[in-house]
Amino acid sequence: MYDAGKIIPGLIVFVGLMLFAIYYNVGNKIEDPKPEKPVGYTSCVLPLEEIRAEHMVLLNEWRDEVIREGKREKVEAGGKMYEKSLQNGCMHCHTSQEKFCDQCHKYASVNPYCWDCHVTPEYGKALGEAN
Amino acid sequence: MRILYPFLAILAVSLIAYLGGKVTGLQYLFGVVLPYLAFAVFIVGFVNRVLYWAKSPVPFRIPTTCGQGKSLDWINQDRLDCPNNKLEVIGRMLLEVFAFRSLFRNTKAEVHDGPKLVYGSSKWLWLFAILFHYSFLIVVIRHLRLFTEPVPSFVALTEFFDGILQIGAPTMYQTDVILLAAVAFLFLRRILSRHVKYISLAADYFPLFLIFAIALSGVLMRFYFRVDVIAIKQLTVGIATLSPVLPAGIHPIFFVHVLLVCILLVYFPFSKLMHMGGVFLSPTRNMSNNSRSVRHINPWNDPSIKPHSYAAYEDEFRDVMKEAGIPVEKE
């Protein structure tokens, strides 16, 4: 073998990079996300499978319908009507961002920017009490 | 056939994976067993191929010199195009690996009336090649979000910048679009340019179709079928921590994506895709052009073979030569 002094270290770097995910996880405690189930409600605005995979699409649709087309009519879930809204609709039932949305989002490494402007009910309540 | 067979092969494999992805037993095969096997073949095959190359001696300096070599003091040397020492070679290699400099030099030859041969600059290949490779790199880095927990910050940062246009939900990634567009260009180049088409083989089309199909199935997964990312991460993290689990309810398109990636991994070490490792070992790039100042000795010279001058040769064979009528210098 020729140039072993350069080729072997190169290969070690290559294999090291390729195996990054394997040794990076060693010693990390990995838990499946556990989004808190809302208390007192039985069904979501969409069937479970769908809301899990499509909630971001639904939120965008709601936003467009409400603020671009002015369609503020309510949506039905489990026999009751709820506002077509992130903070007053979804989060009427899913009250906590940290214990619900963030559970999955941290795990899937998505970082929705919605709460830059929208406040969660928990935060709104704390804000009200502080004033 | 060079185009059709690879295309049909990819189509057939995708179909098999899609149908098989609905069966739990096959899901385990496609989602867990094959990825481990493919990854092992990739790593071992890659290392093997590089070691195989490393066994070939390169006794002569054969750099391609595209500029003025080192000469007299008052003649300017083109240090990157005709490197004379290690540092200059490193500069040349870095630009080659990160900027595809030799592709930048791609020209187009045309015969005009006259007849006159004209070379024109042709940067499209370089442009789309560089878009393709960097997009692919970013896509691979982004995929680490599925294999690591907690997700390292450089992955989150890459995702942030890749989705910086903030289009739609889930956010569109630029690299998805660029990757597909670039592969489409590289394919069109092969079929629309007649002389490139003439020298293109199945082994040129197959990786293009394969990578296009991988990217397309990925995009479909995210924006059309909307697979359950949480369940998929449970599977992928399980693989990375060597304790695989198979969550229920994963959409079959995911298994199409994974099977295609497995094929890419297995195909890689045995195909032209090995230029990933080969670029570092190309003697026309990684050697300095210093044979005028340094003596290079052929490594396989047998020291027991002594120089044999013509005079000695003639001494040895004079009689035979004379007999055959061959003129000799010394009677």
Coordinates of C-alpha atoms in Angstrom, one line a residue:
Chain A
M1 CA 0.0 0.0 0.0
Y2 CA 1.2 3.5 -0.9
D3 CA 0.7 6.7 1.0
A4 CA -0.8 4.9 3.9
G5 CA 0.1 7.9 6.1
K6 CA -2.5 10.0 4.3
I7 CA -5.0 7.4 3.2
I8 CA -5.6 5.6 6.5
P9 CA -6.3 8.8 8.5
G10 CA -8.6 9.9 5.6
L11 CA -10.5 6.7 5.9
I12 CA -10.7 7.0 9.6
V13 CA -12.2 10.5 9.3
F14 CA -14.7 9.2 6.7
V15 CA -15.9 6.3 8.8
G16 CA -16.0 8.5 11.9
L17 CA -18.3 11.0 10.1
M18 CA -20.5 8.2 8.7
L19 CA -21.0 6.7 12.2
F20 CA -21.7 10.0 13.8
A21 CA -25.3 9.2 14.6
I22 CA -24.3 6.0 16.3
Y23 CA -21.8 7.3 18.8
Y24 CA -23.5 10.6 19.3
N25 CA -26.5 8.9 20.8
V26 CA -24.5 6.8 23.2
G27 CA -25.5 7.7 26.8
N28 CA -28.3 10.0 25.8
K29 CA -31.6 9.1 27.4
I30 CA -34.1 8.9 24.6
E31 CA -37.7 9.1 25.4
D32 CA -40.7 9.0 23.1
P33 CA -42.6 12.3 23.1
K34 CA -45.6 12.3 25.4
P35 CA -48.0 15.0 24.4
E36 CA -50.5 15.6 27.3
K37 CA -54.0 14.5 26.5
P38 CA -56.5 17.3 27.0
V39 CA -58.7 16.6 30.1
G40 CA -62.4 16.6 29.6
Y41 CA -62.4 16.3 25.9
T42 CA -62.7 13.2 23.8
S43 CA -62.1 14.1 20.2
C44 CA -60.0 16.5 18.3
V45 CA -61.1 18.6 15.3
L46 CA -59.9 15.9 13.0
P47 CA -59.5 12.1 13.5
L48 CA -56.3 11.3 15.4
E49 CA -54.2 10.0 12.5
E50 CA -55.1 13.0 10.4
I51 CA -54.5 15.7 13.0
R52 CA -51.1 14.2 13.9
A53 CA -49.9 14.5 10.3
E54 CA -51.9 17.4 9.0
H55 CA -52.3 19.9 11.8
M56 CA -49.8 22.4 10.3
V57 CA -51.8 22.3 7.1
L58 CA -55.0 22.8 8.9
L59 CA -53.6 25.7 10.9
N60 CA -52.5 27.4 7.7
E61 CA -55.9 26.8 6.2
W62 CA -57.6 28.3 9.2
R63 CA -55.4 31.3 9.2
D64 CA -56.1 32.0 5.6
E65 CA -59.8 31.5 6.0
V66 CA -60.1 33.7 9.0
I67 CA -57.8 36.6 8.2
R68 CA -57.9 36.6 4.5
E69 CA -61.4 35.6 3.7
G70 CA -63.1 36.6 7.0
K71 CA -64.7 33.2 7.5
R72 CA -64.8 33.1 11.2
E73 CA -67.6 30.4 11.5
K74 CA -66.9 27.9 14.2
V75 CA -65.7 24.3 13.8
E76 CA -67.2 21.2 15.5
A77 CA -65.4 18.7 17.7
G78 CA -67.1 16.1 19.8
G79 CA -70.5 17.7 19.4
K80 CA -69.4 21.2 20.5
M81 CA -68.4 24.3 18.5
Y82 CA -65.0 25.8 18.8
E83 CA -63.4 29.0 17.4
K84 CA -61.3 28.5 14.3
S85 CA -58.2 29.8 16.0
L86 CA -54.8 28.7 17.3
Q87 CA -54.9 30.3 20.7
N88 CA -58.7 30.2 21.3
G89 CA -59.5 27.0 19.4
C90 CA -56.7 24.4 19.5
M91 CA -55.3 25.7 22.7
H92 CA -58.7 25.9 24.3
C93 CA -58.3 22.1 24.7
H94 CA -54.5 21.8 24.4
T95 CA -53.8 24.4 26.9
S96 CA -50.1 24.1 27.2
Q97 CA -47.5 24.7 24.6
E98 CA -44.7 23.0 26.5
K99 CA -46.5 19.9 27.6
F100 CA -48.3 19.4 24.3
C101 CA -47.0 20.9 21.1
D102 CA -43.3 21.2 22.1
Q103 CA -43.2 17.6 23.2
C104 CA -43.4 16.4 19.6
H105 CA -41.7 19.4 18.1
K106 CA -38.6 19.1 20.1
Y107 CA -38.4 15.4 19.2
A108 CA -38.9 16.1 15.5
S109 CA -36.7 19.2 15.6
V110 CA -39.3 21.6 14.2
N111 CA -39.6 25.0 15.7
P112 CA -42.8 26.7 14.7
Y113 CA -42.7 30.5 15.2
C114 CA -46.4 30.8 15.9
W115 CA -45.9 31.8 19.5
D116 CA -43.7 34.7 18.6
C117 CA -47.0 36.5 18.3
H118 CA -49.8 34.2 19.5
V119 CA -50.0 33.7 23.3
T120 CA -50.9 30.4 24.9
P121 CA -53.7 30.4 27.4
E122 CA -51.3 29.6 30.2
Y123 CA -49.2 32.6 29.3
G124 CA -52.2 34.8 28.9
K125 CA -53.4 33.9 32.3
A126 CA -50.0 34.6 33.9
L127 CA -49.9 37.9 32.1
G128 CA -53.4 38.8 33.4
E129 CA -52.5 38.0 36.9
A130 CA -49.3 39.9 36.8
N131 CA -51.2 43.1 35.7
Chain B
M1 CA -32.2 0.6 -23.5
R2 CA -29.5 2.4 -21.7
I3 CA -32.1 4.8 -20.5
L4 CA -35.1 2.6 -20.3
Y5 CA -33.8 -0.3 -18.3
P6 CA -32.5 1.8 -15.4
F7 CA -35.8 3.7 -15.4
L8 CA -37.9 0.5 -15.3
A9 CA -35.7 -0.9 -12.6
I10 CA -36.3 2.1 -10.3
L11 CA -40.0 2.0 -11.1
A12 CA -40.2 -1.7 -10.3
V13 CA -38.2 -1.4 -7.0
S14 CA -40.5 1.5 -5.9
L15 CA -43.5 -0.5 -6.7
I16 CA -42.3 -3.5 -4.8
A17 CA -41.4 -1.4 -1.8
Y18 CA -44.8 0.4 -1.9
L19 CA -46.7 -2.9 -1.9
G20 CA -44.4 -4.6 0.5
G21 CA -44.5 -1.6 2.8
K22 CA -48.1 -2.5 3.6
V23 CA -47.1 -5.9 5.1
T24 CA -45.7 -5.8 8.6
G25 CA -43.2 -8.6 8.1
L26 CA -41.8 -6.9 5.0
Q27 CA -41.8 -3.6 6.8
Y28 CA -39.2 -5.0 9.2
L29 CA -37.2 -6.2 6.3
F30 CA -37.3 -2.9 4.4
G31 CA -37.1 -0.7 7.4
V32 CA -34.6 -2.4 9.6
V33 CA -32.8 -5.4 8.1
L34 CA -31.9 -3.9 4.7
P35 CA -30.8 -0.5 6.1
Y36 CA -28.3 -2.2 8.4
L37 CA -27.0 -4.5 5.6
A38 CA -26.8 -1.6 3.1
F39 CA -25.0 0.6 5.5
A40 CA -22.5 -2.1 6.2
V41 CA -21.9 -2.8 2.5
F42 CA -21.5 0.9 2.0
I43 CA -18.8 1.4 4.6
V44 CA -16.9 -1.8 4.0
G45 CA -17.2 -1.4 0.2
F46 CA -16.0 2.2 0.3
V47 CA -13.0 1.4 2.5
N48 CA -12.2 -1.6 0.5
R49 CA -12.3 0.3 -2.8
V50 CA -10.0 3.0 -1.4
L51 CA -7.6 0.5 -0.1
Y52 CA -7.6 -1.2 -3.4
W53 CA -6.7 2.0 -5.1
A54 CA -4.0 2.7 -2.6
K55 CA -2.3 -0.5 -3.7
S56 CA -1.6 0.9 -7.1
P57 CA 1.8 2.6 -7.3
V58 CA 2.0 6.0 -8.9
P59 CA 5.6 6.0 -9.8
F60 CA 5.6 9.0 -12.1
R61 CA 4.4 12.6 -11.5
I62 CA 1.4 12.9 -13.7
P63 CA -0.4 16.1 -12.6
T64 CA -2.4 17.8 -15.3
T65 CA -0.7 21.1 -15.6
C66 CA -2.9 23.9 -16.7
G67 CA -0.6 26.8 -16.2
Q68 CA 3.0 27.9 -16.0
G69 CA 5.2 25.6 -14.0
K70 CA 7.9 26.8 -11.6
S71 CA 10.8 28.0 -13.7
L72 CA 13.2 31.0 -13.6
D73 CA 12.6 33.6 -11.0
W74 CA 11.3 36.2 -13.4
I75 CA 8.6 33.9 -14.9
N76 CA 5.4 33.9 -12.8
Q77 CA 4.4 30.5 -11.7
D78 CA 0.7 29.5 -11.8
R79 CA 0.7 28.1 -8.3
L80 CA -2.7 26.5 -8.3
D81 CA -2.7 25.1 -11.8
C82 CA 0.9 23.8 -11.7
P83 CA 1.7 23.3 -8.0
N84 CA 5.3 22.8 -7.1
N85 CA 5.1 21.9 -3.4
K86 CA 2.7 20.4 -0.8
L87 CA 1.1 23.7 0.2
E88 CA 0.2 24.5 -3.4
V89 CA -1.2 21.0 -3.9
I90 CA -3.4 21.4 -0.8
G91 CA -4.7 24.6 -2.2
R92 CA -5.5 22.9 -5.5
M93 CA -7.2 20.0 -3.8
L94 CA -9.3 22.2 -1.5
L95 CA -10.6 24.1 -4.5
E96 CA -11.2 20.9 -6.4
V97 CA -13.1 19.3 -3.6
F98 CA -15.1 22.3 -2.4
A99 CA -15.4 24.3 -5.6
F100 CA -15.2 21.7 -8.4
R101 CA -12.6 23.8 -10.1
S102 CA -11.8 21.4 -12.9
L103 CA -15.5 21.2 -13.8
F104 CA -15.4 25.0 -14.0
R105 CA -13.0 24.6 -16.9
N106 CA -15.5 22.6 -18.9
T107 CA -15.6 23.9 -22.4
K108 CA -17.8 23.3 -25.4
A109 CA -16.2 22.6 -28.8
E110 CA -18.0 23.5 -31.9
V111 CA -17.0 23.4 -35.6
H112 CA -18.1 26.5 -37.5
D113 CA -18.0 27.3 -41.2
G114 CA -14.5 27.7 -42.4
P115 CA -14.0 25.1 -41.1
K116 CA -13.0 26.5 -37.8
L117 CA -12.9 24.8 -34.4
V118 CA -14.2 27.1 -31.6
Y119 CA -14.1 26.4 -27.9
G120 CA -16.7 28.2 -25.8
S121 CA -17.0 28.5 -22.1
S122 CA -19.7 26.2 -20.7
K123 CA -20.4 26.8 -17.0
W124 CA -23.9 25.1 -16.8
L125 CA -22.5 21.8 -15.9
W126 CA -20.4 23.3 -13.1
L127 CA -23.3 25.4 -11.8
F128 CA -25.8 22.5 -11.6
A129 CA -23.2 20.1 -10.3
I130 CA -22.3 22.4 -7.5
L131 CA -26.0 23.1 -6.7
F132 CA -26.6 19.4 -6.7
H133 CA -23.7 18.4 -4.5
Y134 CA -24.2 21.0 -1.9
S135 CA -28.0 20.5 -1.7
F136 CA -27.4 16.8 -1.3
L137 CA -25.0 17.5 1.6
I138 CA -27.5 19.8 3.3
V139 CA -30.3 17.3 2.9
V140 CA -28.1 14.6 4.4
I141 CA -27.2 16.8 7.4
R142 CA -30.9 17.7 7.9
H143 CA -31.7 14.0 8.0
L144 CA -29.6 13.7 11.2
R145 CA -32.6 15.1 13.0
L146 CA -34.2 11.7 12.6
F147 CA -31.1 9.8 13.9
T148 CA -30.1 11.9 16.9
E149 CA -31.8 12.8 20.1
P150 CA -31.4 15.5 21.3
V151 CA -30.9 17.0 17.9
P152 CA -27.5 18.7 17.7
S153 CA -27.7 22.5 17.2
F154 CA -25.9 22.4 13.8
V155 CA -28.7 20.3 12.4
A156 CA -31.4 22.7 13.7
L157 CA -29.4 25.6 12.3
T158 CA -29.2 23.9 8.9
E159 CA -32.9 23.3 9.0
F160 CA -33.5 27.0 9.9
F161 CA -31.5 28.3 7.0
D162 CA -32.8 25.8 4.6
G163 CA -36.4 26.8 5.4
I164 CA -35.5 30.5 5.5
L165 CA -38.1 31.4 2.8
Q166 CA -40.8 30.3 5.2
I167 CA -43.1 29.0 2.5
G168 CA -46.1 26.9 3.5
A169 CA -46.5 24.4 6.3
P170 CA -44.6 22.2 6.8
T171 CA -42.0 24.6 5.7
M172 CA -40.6 24.1 2.2
Y173 CA -36.8 23.5 2.1
Q174 CA -35.0 25.2 -0.7
T175 CA -32.6 22.3 -1.1
D176 CA -35.4 19.9 -2.0
V177 CA -36.3 22.0 -4.9
I178 CA -32.7 22.7 -6.0
L179 CA -31.8 19.1 -5.7
L180 CA -34.6 17.9 -7.9
A181 CA -34.0 20.7 -10.4
A182 CA -30.3 20.0 -10.6
V183 CA -30.8 16.3 -11.1
A184 CA -33.3 17.0 -13.8
F185 CA -30.8 19.3 -15.5
L186 CA -28.1 16.7 -15.3
F187 CA -30.4 14.2 -16.9
L188 CA -31.6 16.6 -19.6
R189 CA -27.9 17.3 -20.4
R190 CA -27.4 13.7 -21.0
I191 CA -30.3 13.2 -23.4
L192 CA -30.5 16.5 -25.2
S193 CA -26.8 17.0 -25.9
R194 CA -26.2 14.4 -28.6
H195 CA -22.6 13.8 -28.1
V196 CA -23.0 13.5 -24.3
K197 CA -25.8 11.1 -25.0
Y198 CA -23.6 9.0 -27.3
I199 CA -21.1 8.3 -24.5
S200 CA -23.7 7.8 -21.7
L201 CA -24.3 4.4 -20.4
A202 CA -26.9 2.8 -18.1
A203 CA -24.4 3.3 -15.3
D204 CA -24.8 7.1 -15.9
Y205 CA -28.5 7.1 -16.0
F206 CA -29.2 4.7 -13.2
P207 CA -27.7 6.9 -10.4
L208 CA -29.5 10.0 -11.8
F209 CA -32.9 8.2 -11.7
L210 CA -32.1 6.7 -8.4
I211 CA -31.3 10.0 -6.7
F212 CA -34.3 11.7 -8.4
A213 CA -36.6 8.9 -7.1
I214 CA -35.1 9.2 -3.6
A215 CA -35.6 13.0 -3.5
L216 CA -39.1 12.7 -5.1
S217 CA -40.2 10.1 -2.6
G218 CA -38.9 12.3 0.2
V219 CA -40.7 15.4 -1.0
L220 CA -43.9 13.4 -1.5
M221 CA -43.6 12.0 2.0
R222 CA -43.3 15.4 3.5
F223 CA -45.8 17.4 1.4
Y224 CA -48.2 15.0 -0.1
F225 CA -48.7 11.8 1.9
R226 CA -47.7 13.4 5.2
V227 CA -46.2 10.6 7.0
D228 CA -46.1 10.4 10.8
V229 CA -42.7 11.9 11.5
I230 CA -42.8 10.9 15.2
A231 CA -43.3 7.2 14.4
I232 CA -40.6 7.4 11.8
K233 CA -38.2 9.0 14.2
Q234 CA -38.9 6.2 16.6
L235 CA -37.8 3.7 13.9
T236 CA -34.7 5.7 12.8
V237 CA -33.5 6.5 16.3
G238 CA -33.9 2.9 17.1
I239 CA -31.7 2.0 14.2
A240 CA -29.0 4.5 15.3
T241 CA -29.1 3.3 18.9
L242 CA -28.9 -0.3 17.7
S243 CA -32.2 -1.2 19.3
P244 CA -34.6 -1.1 16.4
V245 CA -38.4 -0.9 16.9
L246 CA -41.0 -0.9 14.3
P247 CA -43.9 1.5 15.2
A248 CA -47.2 0.8 13.6
G249 CA -48.9 3.0 11.1
I250 CA -46.0 4.1 8.9
H251 CA -47.1 4.9 5.4
P252 CA -45.7 2.6 2.7
I253 CA -44.1 5.6 0.8
F254 CA -41.5 5.7 3.6
F255 CA -40.4 2.2 2.7
V256 CA -40.1 3.2 -0.9
H257 CA -37.8 6.0 0.2
V258 CA -35.7 3.8 2.5
L259 CA -35.4 0.9 0.0
L260 CA -34.2 3.3 -2.7
V261 CA -31.6 4.8 -0.3
C262 CA -30.5 1.2 0.6
I263 CA -29.9 0.6 -3.1
L264 CA -27.9 3.8 -3.4
L265 CA -25.8 2.7 -0.5
V266 CA -25.1 -0.7 -1.9
Y267 CA -24.5 0.6 -5.4
F268 CA -22.2 3.3 -4.2
P269 CA -18.9 1.5 -3.7
F270 CA -19.2 -0.3 -7.0
S271 CA -20.0 2.6 -9.2
K272 CA -18.9 5.9 -10.5
L273 CA -20.3 7.4 -7.4
M274 CA -17.0 6.4 -5.7
H275 CA -15.6 9.7 -7.1
M276 CA -16.5 10.9 -3.6
G277 CA -13.4 9.0 -2.4
G278 CA -11.7 9.0 -5.7
V279 CA -11.3 12.7 -6.0
F280 CA -8.8 12.7 -3.2
L281 CA -6.8 10.0 -4.8
S282 CA -6.7 11.4 -8.4
P283 CA -3.0 11.6 -9.2
T284 CA -3.6 14.3 -11.8
R285 CA -4.8 16.5 -9.0
N286 CA -2.9 15.5 -5.9
M287 CA 0.7 15.5 -7.2
S288 CA 3.0 18.3 -7.4
N289 CA 4.7 19.0 -10.7
N290 CA 8.2 18.9 -9.4
S291 CA 10.0 16.3 -11.4
R292 CA 12.5 18.8 -12.6
S293 CA 13.7 19.5 -9.1
V294 CA 13.2 16.2 -7.3
R295 CA 14.3 12.8 -8.5
H296 CA 11.5 10.3 -8.2
I297 CA 12.5 6.7 -8.1
N298 CA 10.2 4.0 -9.4
P299 CA 9.2 2.0 -6.3
W300 CA 9.1 -1.3 -8.0
N301 CA 12.7 -1.1 -9.3
D302 CA 14.5 -4.3 -8.4
P303 CA 17.7 -3.3 -6.8
S304 CA 19.4 -6.6 -7.9
I305 CA 19.0 -5.6 -11.5
K306 CA 22.1 -3.6 -12.4
P307 CA 22.3 -1.1 -15.2
H308 CA 23.3 -2.7 -18.4
S309 CA 25.0 -0.4 -20.8
Y310 CA 25.0 -0.9 -24.6
A311 CA 28.7 -1.5 -24.6
A312 CA 28.3 -4.3 -22.2
Y313 CA 25.4 -5.7 -24.2
E314 CA 27.4 -5.7 -27.3
D315 CA 30.3 -7.5 -25.5
E316 CA 27.8 -10.2 -24.4
F317 CA 26.2 -10.8 -27.8
R318 CA 28.8 -9.7 -30.3
D319 CA 29.2 -13.1 -31.9
V320 CA 25.5 -13.7 -32.3
M321 CA 25.0 -10.2 -33.7
K322 CA 27.7 -10.6 -36.2
E323 CA 26.3 -13.9 -37.3
A324 CA 22.9 -12.3 -37.8
G325 CA 24.5 -9.5 -39.8
I326 CA 23.7 -6.8 -37.2
P327 CA 26.3 -4.1 -37.3
V328 CA 28.4 -3.8 -34.2
E329 CA 30.4 -0.7 -33.0
K330 CA 33.5 -2.6 -31.9
E331 CA 34.7 -5.4 -34.1

